[in-house]
Amino acid sequence: MHPEIEKRYLAFAQSKKLRQTSQRDAIVEEVFRTDEHFNAEELMDRMKKTGIHPSRATVYRTLSLLTEANLLKEIDLGDELTTYDPNFLDRPSHNHLVCVDCSKVIEFEDDHLETLNECLSKRLGFQAVSQTLRIEACCDKLRLQGRCENLIAARLSGKKLKKRR
Amino acid sequence: MHPEIEKRYLAFAQSKKLRQTSQRDAIVEEVFRTDEHFNAEELMDRMKKTGIHPSRATVYRTLSLLTEANLLKEIDLGDELTTYDPNFLDRPSHNHLVCVDCSKVIEFEDDHLETLNECLSKRLGFQAVSQTLRIEACCDKLRLQGRCENLIAARLSGKKLKKRR
DNA sequence: GTTATTGCAAATGATTTGCACAAGG
DNA sequence: CCTTGTGCAAATCATTTGCAATAAC
């Protein structure tokens, strides 16, 4: 876990007078163990492997806390459930490209976007607070070469692919 | 109703061999009577005023059809329910700015955004299919003048404001 | 001890679906 | 007729919540 995350979490916990519990500690630990996106169900599965089995309610409650602490961000990847993104501390203004074929998610940053956002908001008479850009696209590989390892991997792992809207 | 919409709807209905029913006709009519965004519940309310009272199921089924026909687009305005936008025929690539104070939604178009999208996708090795940009912002009026008629109107109408994430 | 936290099961709320009946072509 | 569409009520599914038991501090 990134030391900055830990520091901020501790500060948050202190300010909210949160008690230290094994369940919550384990969840926070697991959430920030990698930089992967996840949903609540996937986190439940990951928790099982750690040996600590917090209830679904506790998982959801902890995710809310981390979101409130601005350590986690709820994002919408175009499916019906909430995805959590633990990478906004490192890259505060990144956005997401989702492959319509394999559901692979790619994070990207672009300075133009920030500028654009500022201009736009100003033009419309607003102060920008946050922006969310989601690009749906299909990968050149699949289109040009007829195969894409992400798609193959997704199918093998039984990952449920996004239904096309 | 925009004649182009009607034309496309008829073509779609024909291609799918849809039967003509009073309920569906009335829903389609009402959906495209104005250019306002709406959610399923609001549409139900609007339908009541037309004298035709289709069931919730029929409303949802018709919304799905119109979405499939590309006459309506499901958008995410940051709350928990699906919003439908009937304005994508006129302005195929517009996006949305949502006021964090009054939940007012402003549609905007920007050529830079299209260009940016192309460049980005290309840079990442993808072919852009669609983009969704949502900007959350607070209006200058409320900030500078301490009041904003949208907020007042929203409160008066009992409109439920977005919960801040 | 006092108060926060947990786990369970039940509640919620938007959307979907199975099915019997009604209506379009 | 034959098949599609409708309405109802029940089902879904992610997420939230009430409450009694448990654990922090």
XYZ file of N, CA and C (backbone and C1' of nucleotides) in Angstrom, chain B residues 1 9 12-13 16 18-32 38 40 43-44 47 52-74 84, chain C residues 15-17, chain D residues 5-7:
189
model
N -43.622 16.254 -33.027
C -42.518 15.286 -33.239
C -41.808 15.601 -34.556
N -38.697 6.116 -36.958
C -39.452 5.206 -36.098
C -40.298 4.253 -36.930
N -38.161 1.645 -38.490
C -37.746 0.670 -37.484
C -38.889 -0.285 -37.157
N -40.064 0.305 -36.959
C -41.239 -0.493 -36.603
C -41.534 -1.515 -37.703
N -38.943 -4.337 -37.759
C -39.090 -5.276 -36.647
C -40.487 -5.881 -36.603
N -43.281 -4.513 -35.869
C -44.004 -4.111 -34.660
C -45.452 -3.808 -35.008
N -46.363 -4.220 -34.146
C -47.759 -3.888 -34.374
C -48.035 -2.514 -33.814
N -49.043 -1.885 -34.366
C -49.368 -0.541 -33.917
C -50.378 -0.616 -32.777
N -49.984 -0.105 -31.622
C -50.911 -0.131 -30.479
C -51.072 1.279 -29.949
N -52.195 1.528 -29.345
C -52.468 2.877 -28.836
C -51.453 3.255 -27.763
N -51.099 2.291 -26.900
C -50.153 2.595 -25.825
C -48.797 3.011 -26.379
N -48.272 2.191 -27.272
C -46.935 2.471 -27.792
C -46.921 3.780 -28.575
N -47.950 3.977 -29.396
C -48.026 5.228 -30.146
C -47.997 6.428 -29.213
N -48.784 6.330 -28.154
C -48.880 7.458 -27.229
C -47.549 7.703 -26.536
N -46.845 6.629 -26.179
C -45.551 6.785 -25.509
C -44.541 7.444 -26.445
N -44.463 6.948 -27.663
C -43.518 7.504 -28.629
C -43.827 8.976 -28.858
N -45.093 9.269 -29.020
C -45.539 10.653 -29.215
C -45.066 11.542 -28.071
N -45.289 11.070 -26.845
C -44.972 11.873 -25.663
C -43.457 12.046 -25.490
N -42.721 10.983 -25.729
C -41.262 11.031 -25.571
C -40.654 12.132 -26.434
N -41.173 12.266 -27.656
C -40.570 13.226 -28.582
C -41.371 14.521 -28.708
N -35.610 12.781 -19.446
C -36.577 12.244 -18.497
C -36.114 10.878 -18.030
N -37.797 7.036 -16.385
C -39.001 6.235 -16.603
C -40.171 6.731 -15.759
N -41.670 9.869 -17.114
C -42.450 9.591 -18.321
C -43.810 9.008 -17.947
N -43.816 8.135 -16.943
C -45.085 7.592 -16.448
C -46.026 8.738 -16.079
N -47.311 10.535 -19.065
C -48.304 9.725 -19.779
C -49.682 9.883 -19.161
N -53.807 8.417 -21.574
C -53.498 7.001 -21.813
C -52.580 6.542 -20.691
N -52.918 5.458 -20.053
C -52.169 5.010 -18.880
C -51.504 3.670 -19.126
N -50.427 3.656 -19.867
C -49.765 2.377 -20.113
C -49.127 1.875 -18.831
N -48.954 0.589 -18.728
C -48.321 0.023 -17.540
C -46.839 0.362 -17.542
N -46.269 0.271 -16.366
C -44.836 0.507 -16.243
C -44.051 -0.410 -17.184
N -44.466 -1.654 -17.254
C -43.757 -2.617 -18.106
C -43.758 -2.162 -19.556
N -44.894 -1.685 -20.013
C -44.981 -1.237 -21.403
C -44.110 -0.018 -21.641
N -44.078 0.872 -20.658
C -43.221 2.047 -20.784
C -41.763 1.607 -20.911
N -41.333 0.727 -20.037
C -39.949 0.261 -20.101
C -39.675 -0.453 -21.416
N -40.621 -1.279 -21.845
C -40.393 -2.016 -23.089
C -40.288 -1.073 -24.276
N -41.096 -0.034 -24.266
C -41.040 0.917 -25.375
C -39.741 1.714 -25.349
N -39.297 2.070 -24.146
C -38.032 2.797 -24.046
C -36.884 1.943 -24.596
N -36.934 0.657 -24.312
C -35.896 -0.233 -24.840
C -35.918 -0.248 -26.358
N -37.109 -0.317 -26.913
C -37.224 -0.327 -28.366
C -36.653 0.944 -28.977
N -37.012 2.079 -28.406
C -36.549 3.350 -28.951
C -35.031 3.481 -28.830
N -34.495 2.919 -27.772
C -33.047 2.936 -27.601
C -32.395 2.054 -28.657
N -32.991 0.897 -28.855
C -32.482 -0.017 -29.877
C -32.535 0.631 -31.257
N -33.553 1.439 -31.472
C -33.725 2.113 -32.768
C -32.817 3.325 -32.896
N -32.039 3.592 -31.857
C -31.149 4.756 -31.851
C -31.868 6.092 -31.924
N -33.079 6.114 -31.441
C -33.825 7.372 -31.432
C -33.730 8.016 -30.062
N -33.358 7.206 -29.112
C -33.256 7.633 -27.728
C -31.918 7.139 -27.227
N -31.327 7.881 -26.312
C -30.078 7.402 -25.759
C -30.157 7.376 -24.245
N -29.695 6.283 -23.674
C -29.635 6.193 -22.222
C -28.391 6.928 -21.775
N -33.143 9.324 -20.027
C -33.265 9.160 -21.475
C -33.161 10.522 -22.135
P -34.541 2.683 -14.066
O -34.767 1.170 -14.483
C -33.637 0.305 -14.449
C -34.080 -1.125 -14.569
C -34.834 -1.472 -15.857
O -34.006 -2.368 -16.606
C -35.781 -2.530 -13.945
P -34.499 -3.001 -17.952
O -35.053 -4.414 -17.445
C -34.225 -5.201 -16.617
C -34.888 -6.544 -16.387
C -35.465 -7.192 -17.641
O -35.011 -8.530 -17.610
C -37.110 -7.093 -15.949
P -35.265 -9.533 -18.812
O -36.413 -10.488 -18.214
C -36.375 -10.823 -16.842
C -37.564 -11.721 -16.526
C -38.181 -12.452 -17.729
O -38.563 -13.753 -17.295
C -39.810 -11.126 -16.694
P -44.944 -6.664 -30.846
O -46.144 -6.447 -29.825
C -47.296 -5.764 -30.275
C -48.126 -5.372 -29.072
C -47.323 -4.684 -27.965
O -48.103 -3.590 -27.509
C -48.396 -6.614 -27.106
P -47.688 -2.773 -26.248
O -48.634 -3.398 -25.141
C -50.051 -3.320 -25.327
C -50.742 -3.782 -24.055
C -50.214 -3.113 -22.787
O -51.311 -2.554 -22.079
C -50.192 -5.496 -22.573
P -51.050 -1.617 -20.822
O -51.325 -2.642 -19.640
C -52.584 -3.302 -19.573
C -52.616 -4.214 -18.362
C -52.078 -3.593 -17.077
O -52.947 -3.994 -16.021
C -50.848 -5.561 -17.578
